[in-house]
Coordinates of C-alpha atoms in Angstrom, one line a residue:
M1 CA 85.6 53.1 76.3
P2 CA 84.7 51.2 79.5
T3 CA 82.8 52.9 82.3
P4 CA 85.5 54.7 84.4
P5 CA 86.0 53.3 87.9
L6 CA 85.0 55.1 91.1
A7 CA 87.2 56.3 93.9
G8 CA 85.0 54.9 96.7
G9 CA 84.1 51.5 98.0
T10 CA 86.4 48.6 98.7
A11 CA 87.6 48.6 95.0
G12 CA 88.3 52.3 95.0
P13 CA 91.8 52.2 96.4
A14 CA 92.9 49.7 93.8
H15 CA 91.7 52.0 91.1
L16 CA 93.2 55.0 92.7
R17 CA 96.7 53.6 93.3
P18 CA 98.0 53.6 89.7
L19 CA 96.3 57.0 89.0
I20 CA 98.0 58.5 92.0
D21 CA 101.3 57.2 90.8
T22 CA 100.7 58.9 87.5
V23 CA 99.9 62.1 89.3
L24 CA 103.0 62.0 91.5
T25 CA 105.2 61.4 88.5
A26 CA 103.5 64.4 86.8
L27 CA 104.0 66.6 89.8
H28 CA 107.7 65.7 89.9
D29 CA 108.2 66.2 86.1
G30 CA 106.4 69.5 86.0
A31 CA 108.4 70.9 89.0
T32 CA 111.6 69.7 87.4
R33 CA 110.7 71.5 84.1
R34 CA 109.8 74.7 85.9
D35 CA 113.0 74.5 88.1
G36 CA 112.1 77.6 90.1
P37 CA 109.4 79.4 92.2
L38 CA 107.2 80.1 89.1
P39 CA 107.4 79.8 85.3
A40 CA 109.4 82.3 83.4
G41 CA 108.0 84.5 80.6
G42 CA 105.0 86.2 82.2
P43 CA 101.3 85.7 81.6
D44 CA 101.3 85.4 77.8
T45 CA 104.0 82.8 77.7
V46 CA 102.5 80.7 80.5
T47 CA 99.1 80.8 78.7
E48 CA 100.6 79.9 75.4
N49 CA 102.6 77.0 76.9
L50 CA 99.5 75.6 78.7
H51 CA 97.3 75.7 75.6
R52 CA 100.0 74.1 73.4
T53 CA 100.7 71.4 75.9
T54 CA 97.2 70.4 76.9
G55 CA 95.4 70.6 73.5
P56 CA 91.6 70.8 73.4
L57 CA 90.1 70.3 76.8
I58 CA 86.9 68.7 75.4
P59 CA 87.9 66.5 72.5
D60 CA 85.5 64.3 70.6
Q61 CA 87.4 61.2 71.7
G62 CA 88.8 61.0 75.2
S63 CA 92.6 60.5 75.7
G64 CA 92.2 58.2 78.6
A65 CA 92.8 58.7 82.4
H66 CA 96.6 58.3 82.5
H67 CA 97.2 60.5 79.5
A68 CA 94.9 63.2 80.7
L69 CA 96.3 63.2 84.2
R70 CA 99.9 63.2 83.0
T71 CA 99.3 66.0 80.5
L72 CA 97.3 68.3 82.6
V73 CA 99.0 67.8 85.9
T74 CA 102.4 68.2 84.4
A75 CA 101.3 71.4 82.6
L76 CA 99.7 72.8 85.7
T77 CA 102.8 72.0 87.8
E78 CA 105.2 73.4 85.2
G79 CA 103.2 76.6 85.2
A80 CA 102.6 76.9 88.9
A81 CA 103.7 79.4 91.5
D82 CA 105.1 76.9 94.0
P83 CA 104.8 78.1 97.6
A84 CA 107.2 75.3 98.6
H85 CA 110.0 77.1 96.9
P86 CA 111.8 79.4 99.3
H87 CA 111.8 82.3 96.8
C88 CA 108.0 82.1 96.4
A89 CA 107.2 84.5 99.3
A90 CA 104.7 87.1 98.1
H91 CA 101.4 86.3 99.8
L92 CA 99.7 84.4 102.6
H93 CA 100.0 81.4 100.3
T94 CA 101.2 78.5 102.3
P95 CA 103.0 75.3 101.1
P96 CA 100.7 72.6 102.4
L97 CA 102.1 69.8 104.5
A98 CA 102.3 66.5 102.7
L99 CA 100.2 64.8 105.3
A100 CA 97.5 67.4 105.0
A101 CA 97.4 66.9 101.2
A102 CA 97.2 63.2 101.7
A103 CA 94.3 63.6 104.0
D104 CA 92.6 65.8 101.4
L105 CA 92.9 63.0 98.9
A106 CA 90.9 60.7 101.3
A107 CA 88.3 63.5 101.6
S108 CA 88.0 63.7 97.8
A109 CA 87.8 59.9 97.4
L110 CA 85.1 59.5 100.1
N111 CA 83.3 62.8 99.1
P112 CA 81.2 63.3 102.2
S113 CA 78.8 66.2 101.7
M114 CA 78.6 68.2 104.9
D115 CA 74.9 69.3 104.5
S116 CA 73.2 66.3 106.1
W117 CA 74.2 63.5 108.4
D118 CA 73.2 60.7 106.0
Q119 CA 75.8 62.0 103.6
A120 CA 78.6 62.3 106.2
P121 CA 78.1 60.3 109.3
A122 CA 81.6 60.0 110.6
A123 CA 82.7 63.3 108.9
S124 CA 80.0 65.2 110.8
A125 CA 81.1 63.7 114.1
L126 CA 84.8 64.5 113.3
E127 CA 83.9 68.1 112.3
T128 CA 82.0 68.6 115.6
A129 CA 84.9 67.3 117.6
L130 CA 87.4 69.5 115.7
T131 CA 85.4 72.7 115.9
T132 CA 84.8 72.2 119.6
A133 CA 88.5 71.7 120.2
L134 CA 89.5 74.7 118.2
A135 CA 86.9 76.9 119.8
A136 CA 88.3 75.9 123.2
E137 CA 91.7 77.0 122.2
I138 CA 90.4 80.5 121.5
Y139 CA 87.9 80.6 124.4
P140 CA 89.5 78.4 127.1
Q141 CA 87.4 79.8 129.9
T142 CA 84.0 79.6 128.3
P143 CA 81.8 76.5 129.0
K144 CA 80.4 75.9 125.5
P145 CA 82.3 77.7 122.8
D146 CA 81.8 76.7 119.2
A147 CA 83.3 77.2 115.7
L148 CA 82.4 76.8 112.1
I149 CA 84.6 75.7 109.2
T150 CA 84.7 78.2 106.4
T151 CA 86.4 78.6 103.0
G152 CA 88.8 81.1 104.6
G153 CA 89.0 84.5 106.3
T154 CA 86.7 86.3 103.9
E155 CA 83.8 84.0 104.6
A156 CA 84.5 83.9 108.3
N157 CA 84.5 87.7 108.5
Q158 CA 81.3 87.8 106.5
L159 CA 79.7 85.4 109.0
A160 CA 80.9 87.5 111.9
L161 CA 79.2 90.6 110.5
L162 CA 76.0 88.6 109.7
L163 CA 75.8 87.3 113.3
A164 CA 76.3 90.8 114.7
R165 CA 73.5 92.0 112.4
E166 CA 71.2 89.3 113.6
R167 CA 72.0 90.2 117.3
H168 CA 71.6 93.9 117.0
G169 CA 70.0 94.9 113.6
P170 CA 71.8 97.2 111.2
V171 CA 75.1 97.4 113.2
Q172 CA 77.7 100.1 112.4
T173 CA 81.1 98.5 111.9
I174 CA 84.2 100.4 113.0
C175 CA 87.5 99.2 111.7
A176 CA 91.0 100.7 111.2
A177 CA 92.6 101.5 107.9
N178 CA 94.7 98.3 108.2
A179 CA 91.6 96.1 108.2
H180 CA 91.2 93.4 105.5
H181 CA 89.1 94.4 102.5
S182 CA 86.6 91.6 103.3
I183 CA 85.2 93.7 106.1
T184 CA 84.0 96.5 103.8
R185 CA 82.8 93.9 101.3
A186 CA 80.9 92.0 103.9
A187 CA 79.1 95.2 105.1
W188 CA 78.1 95.8 101.5
L189 CA 76.9 92.3 100.9
L190 CA 74.8 92.3 104.1
G191 CA 73.2 95.7 103.5
L192 CA 75.0 97.3 106.5
P193 CA 76.2 100.8 106.7
R194 CA 79.6 101.4 105.2
P195 CA 82.3 100.7 107.9
L196 CA 83.6 103.7 109.7
V197 CA 87.4 103.6 109.1
I198 CA 89.6 105.1 111.7
P199 CA 93.3 105.8 111.4
A200 CA 96.2 103.3 111.8
P201 CA 99.1 105.7 111.6
T202 CA 101.6 103.2 113.0
G203 CA 100.1 100.2 111.1
V204 CA 97.7 99.2 113.9
M205 CA 94.4 100.6 115.1
D206 CA 94.8 103.8 117.1
P207 CA 93.0 103.4 120.5
T208 CA 92.5 107.1 120.9
A209 CA 90.7 107.3 117.5
L210 CA 88.7 104.2 118.5
H211 CA 87.7 105.9 121.8
D212 CA 86.6 109.0 119.9
A213 CA 84.6 107.0 117.4
L214 CA 82.8 104.9 120.1
T215 CA 82.0 108.1 122.0
Q216 CA 80.6 110.0 119.0
H217 CA 78.5 107.1 117.5
H218 CA 75.5 105.6 119.1
G219 CA 73.4 102.6 118.4
P220 CA 74.7 99.0 117.9
L221 CA 78.4 99.1 117.1
L222 CA 80.8 96.3 116.0
V223 CA 84.5 97.0 116.2
T224 CA 86.6 94.7 114.0
A225 CA 90.3 94.4 115.0
T226 CA 93.1 92.7 113.2
A227 CA 95.6 90.2 114.5
G228 CA 98.0 89.9 111.6
T229 CA 97.5 92.4 108.7
T230 CA 98.0 91.3 105.2
D231 CA 100.4 94.2 104.5
T232 CA 102.7 94.1 107.5
G233 CA 101.6 91.3 109.7
Q234 CA 101.1 93.7 112.6
I235 CA 98.6 93.0 115.5
D236 CA 96.3 95.6 116.8
P237 CA 96.4 96.4 120.5
L238 CA 93.8 93.8 121.4
T239 CA 93.6 94.4 125.2
E240 CA 93.1 98.2 124.8
I241 CA 90.5 97.6 122.1
A242 CA 88.7 95.0 124.2
D243 CA 88.7 97.4 127.2
L244 CA 87.2 100.2 125.0
T245 CA 84.5 97.9 123.5
T246 CA 83.6 96.7 127.0
T247 CA 83.3 100.3 128.3
H248 CA 81.2 101.4 125.4
R249 CA 79.1 98.2 125.2
A250 CA 80.2 97.6 121.6
D251 CA 80.7 94.1 120.1
L252 CA 84.2 93.0 119.1
H253 CA 85.2 90.8 116.2
I254 CA 88.9 90.0 115.8
D255 CA 90.2 88.9 112.3
A256 CA 93.0 86.6 113.3
A257 CA 93.1 84.8 110.0
Y258 CA 96.9 85.3 109.8
G259 CA 98.0 85.5 113.5
G260 CA 95.5 83.2 115.1
P261 CA 97.6 80.1 115.0
L262 CA 100.2 81.9 117.3
L263 CA 97.9 80.5 120.0
F264 CA 99.7 77.2 119.6
S265 CA 103.2 78.7 120.2
P266 CA 104.2 79.2 123.9
T267 CA 106.8 81.6 122.6
H268 CA 104.4 83.9 120.7
R269 CA 100.9 83.4 122.1
H270 CA 101.3 86.4 124.3
T271 CA 100.8 88.6 121.2
L272 CA 97.2 87.5 121.2
R273 CA 96.4 88.5 124.7
S274 CA 92.6 89.3 125.1
L275 CA 91.7 87.3 121.9
H276 CA 89.2 85.4 124.1
R277 CA 87.3 88.7 124.9
A278 CA 86.0 88.9 121.3
D279 CA 82.4 88.1 120.3
S280 CA 83.8 86.3 117.3
V281 CA 87.2 85.4 116.0
T282 CA 88.4 84.5 112.5
L283 CA 91.2 81.9 112.1
D284 CA 92.6 80.6 108.8
L285 CA 94.7 77.4 108.9
H286 CA 95.6 77.6 105.2
K287 CA 98.0 80.3 106.3
L288 CA 100.1 79.5 109.5
G289 CA 98.5 76.1 109.6
W290 CA 100.0 74.7 106.4
Q291 CA 96.7 73.3 105.1
P292 CA 95.6 73.0 101.5
A293 CA 93.0 75.7 100.9
S294 CA 90.5 76.0 102.2
A295 CA 90.6 75.8 106.0
G296 CA 89.0 78.8 107.6
I297 CA 87.4 79.0 111.0
L298 CA 84.9 81.3 112.7
A299 CA 84.8 80.9 116.5
V300 CA 82.3 82.2 119.0
P301 CA 82.3 82.1 122.8
H302 CA 78.9 80.2 123.1
H303 CA 77.3 77.8 120.7
H304 CA 74.0 79.6 120.9
R305 CA 75.6 82.6 119.1
L306 CA 75.3 80.4 115.9
D307 CA 71.6 79.9 116.2
P308 CA 70.7 82.6 113.6
L309 CA 72.3 80.4 111.0
H310 CA 69.7 77.7 111.4
H311 CA 68.0 76.9 108.1
H312 CA 65.3 74.3 107.4
A313 CA 65.2 72.2 104.3
P314 CA 62.9 69.2 104.8
Y315 CA 64.8 66.9 102.5
L316 CA 68.0 67.5 104.5
N317 CA 66.9 68.2 108.1
A318 CA 63.3 67.2 108.6
D319 CA 62.0 67.9 112.0
D320 CA 61.2 64.3 112.8
D321 CA 64.7 63.2 111.8
T322 CA 66.2 65.9 114.0
D323 CA 63.9 64.9 116.9
A324 CA 65.0 61.3 116.4
G325 CA 68.6 62.3 116.9
L326 CA 70.0 62.9 113.4
P327 CA 72.3 65.9 113.6
D328 CA 71.2 69.0 111.8
L329 CA 74.1 70.3 109.7
L330 CA 72.5 73.1 107.7
G331 CA 73.2 75.6 110.5
R332 CA 76.9 74.9 110.3
S333 CA 77.4 77.0 107.2
L334 CA 75.8 79.3 104.7
R335 CA 76.8 76.8 102.0
T336 CA 74.9 73.6 101.4
T337 CA 77.2 71.1 99.7
R338 CA 80.7 71.5 101.2
R339 CA 83.8 69.4 101.6
P340 CA 85.0 67.7 104.8
D341 CA 87.8 70.1 105.4
A342 CA 87.9 69.0 109.0
L343 CA 89.7 65.8 108.0
K344 CA 93.0 67.4 106.9
I345 CA 93.0 69.8 109.8
A346 CA 92.4 67.0 112.3
V347 CA 95.0 64.8 110.8
T348 CA 97.6 67.6 111.0
L349 CA 96.8 68.5 114.6
Q350 CA 96.9 64.9 115.7
A351 CA 100.0 64.1 113.8
L352 CA 102.0 67.1 115.0
G353 CA 100.5 67.8 118.3
R354 CA 100.9 71.2 120.0
D355 CA 104.6 70.9 120.1
G356 CA 105.0 70.1 116.4
L357 CA 102.7 72.9 115.3
A358 CA 104.5 75.3 117.7
D359 CA 107.9 74.2 116.2
L360 CA 106.7 75.0 112.6
I361 CA 105.4 78.4 113.7
D362 CA 108.5 79.3 115.6
R363 CA 110.8 78.2 112.8
T364 CA 108.9 80.4 110.4
I365 CA 109.0 83.4 112.6
T366 CA 112.7 82.9 113.2
A367 CA 113.3 82.8 109.5
A368 CA 111.5 86.2 109.1
H369 CA 113.7 87.7 111.8
H370 CA 116.8 86.3 110.1
L371 CA 115.7 87.9 106.8
A372 CA 115.3 91.2 108.7
D373 CA 118.8 90.8 110.1
L374 CA 120.3 90.3 106.7
I375 CA 118.5 93.4 105.3
E376 CA 119.6 95.6 108.2
K377 CA 123.2 94.5 107.6
N378 CA 123.0 95.3 103.9
P379 CA 123.5 99.0 103.1
A380 CA 122.0 98.5 99.7
L381 CA 118.6 97.6 101.3
Q382 CA 116.3 99.3 103.7
L383 CA 114.1 97.5 106.2
Y384 CA 110.6 98.9 107.0
D385 CA 110.4 97.4 110.5
R386 CA 111.1 94.3 112.5
P387 CA 108.5 91.5 111.7
T388 CA 105.6 91.0 114.0
I389 CA 104.8 87.5 112.6
S390 CA 106.5 86.4 109.3
T391 CA 106.0 89.4 107.0
V392 CA 109.1 91.4 106.1
L393 CA 108.9 94.7 104.2
F394 CA 112.0 96.2 102.6
R395 CA 113.2 98.0 99.5
P396 CA 116.5 98.9 97.8
T397 CA 118.1 102.0 99.5
H398 CA 117.3 105.2 97.6
A399 CA 115.2 103.4 95.0
D400 CA 112.0 105.1 93.8
D401 CA 108.6 103.4 93.7
T402 CA 108.9 102.8 89.9
T403 CA 112.1 100.9 90.4
V404 CA 110.7 98.8 93.2
A405 CA 107.7 97.8 91.0
T406 CA 109.9 97.1 88.0
I407 CA 112.3 94.9 89.9
R408 CA 109.3 92.9 91.3
R409 CA 107.9 92.3 87.8
T410 CA 111.3 91.5 86.4
L411 CA 111.8 88.8 88.9
L412 CA 108.3 87.4 88.1
N413 CA 108.9 87.4 84.4
Q414 CA 112.3 85.7 84.9
G415 CA 110.7 83.0 87.1
A416 CA 113.3 83.9 89.7
A417 CA 111.2 85.0 92.7
V418 CA 107.7 85.9 93.8
L419 CA 107.6 88.9 96.1
G420 CA 104.5 90.9 97.1
R421 CA 104.1 94.6 97.3
A422 CA 102.7 96.9 99.9
R423 CA 102.3 100.7 100.0
I424 CA 103.1 102.0 103.5
H425 CA 103.5 105.7 104.3
D426 CA 103.1 106.5 100.6
R427 CA 106.1 104.4 99.6
L428 CA 106.2 101.1 97.8
W429 CA 107.9 98.2 99.6
F430 CA 108.7 94.6 98.7
K431 CA 106.7 92.2 100.8
A432 CA 108.2 88.9 101.7
T433 CA 105.7 86.7 103.5
L434 CA 107.6 83.7 104.9
L435 CA 105.5 80.6 105.4
N436 CA 107.9 77.8 104.5
P437 CA 109.4 76.3 107.7
H438 CA 112.1 74.6 105.5
T439 CA 113.5 77.9 104.4
T440 CA 117.2 78.2 105.2
P441 CA 119.4 81.3 105.8
D442 CA 121.1 80.5 102.5
D443 CA 117.8 80.6 100.7
L444 CA 117.1 84.1 102.2
G445 CA 120.6 85.3 101.3
Q446 CA 120.1 84.1 97.7
L447 CA 116.8 85.9 97.5
L448 CA 118.3 89.2 98.6
T449 CA 121.1 88.7 96.1
L450 CA 118.6 88.3 93.3
I451 CA 117.0 91.6 94.3
T452 CA 120.2 93.6 94.6
H453 CA 121.4 92.2 91.2
A454 CA 118.0 93.1 89.6
H455 CA 118.3 96.5 91.1
T456 CA 121.7 97.1 89.7
R457 CA 120.6 96.0 86.2
T458 CA 117.5 98.1 86.4
T459 CA 119.4 101.2 87.4
E460 CA 122.1 100.6 84.7
G461 CA 119.4 100.1 82.1
S462 CA 117.8 103.5 82.9
T463 CA 121.1 105.4 82.8
P464 CA 121.5 107.4 79.6
R465 CA 124.5 106.4 77.4

């Protein structure tokens, strides 16, 4: 077998072109075979089909590039949960924009490694320009804000707690019961005290409970608020929280992994009032930014806040190289080798502009409100609450929790729909997280029809004969 060609260099595009054509055909064929939001049959069937289709993954004799691509990409696509399908609406799992995926191809072909300038000359300059621009969106009145690109909200939240620890020592984190699980996990990983969890009886942090906690606890404190919870999409009362942290001299981190991109929407940015008062902010553009994972951001109001992340490795950032003007990239992440995720984000922002991104956000939120309208008009369904962002919770009227869980799994096994689940006020709800700006009212109506029919069949199946 001849030596396989490379993706880079002037010859790389010519080698990639026919391979990309094979991939695109396989993506089409796999989606056609699946013909729905996810494969039917459940885990055992999907696993069996994949193994049967792909054969041994490490054969003695290779099958060749086109055969391997065609076989594996088709199999993966046929067995995928496709967030581009309007009935795939369980999680904060976005359908990526085609232009962002195309940019990601270029990043893979060039393969800059963002741990030293000599591996990523233009990519490091692009990342600096992008993170500076995004930080200015979050902190518009701060002279020198900065941001880091992360793998997502979990890493960004971990970095936020790490920076607080480096500023203050073993800081005590205070969060509400609605906080993302990564906050507790980050405290554990960093050797910090277990977070103090205060109530969120209405789904958001209770300011009175926060006042009591800040009054009763002394020493360095870090309050972590949430702008867009994973269960309901609700946003904590950020201004009241910021006022309390200012009064009690506590630090404030806002996990806006979900809701942060609302900043780009003139219609909805008011929901993030006081975001700029935080000591750090998490943003995640592989949610309401329509990026291929990963595309997380951690922003801080001043670039010096990131100084504790500086790390010295002579083969990557020797002092004399840095003194001579070569950028030091090791302080831009806890990772060493990392992809140039800035490229796909920058391409998307430049291609769409503020107006284009705002349109996508507004369309998605409008779809969520339309779904809520349909549920409210249907006596067979019960709506939990009007959506704050694009998450809608509902359940069949008078159904018990076992029925709700059974309907969800039935739709999964049929390959008919992907819905999430959330337990709120000791009841189980379907969770529809709408992130597809192409979703139509008809799509939403069909989704509800699937659910009501499944409910009818489930109820009839449990009736004794």
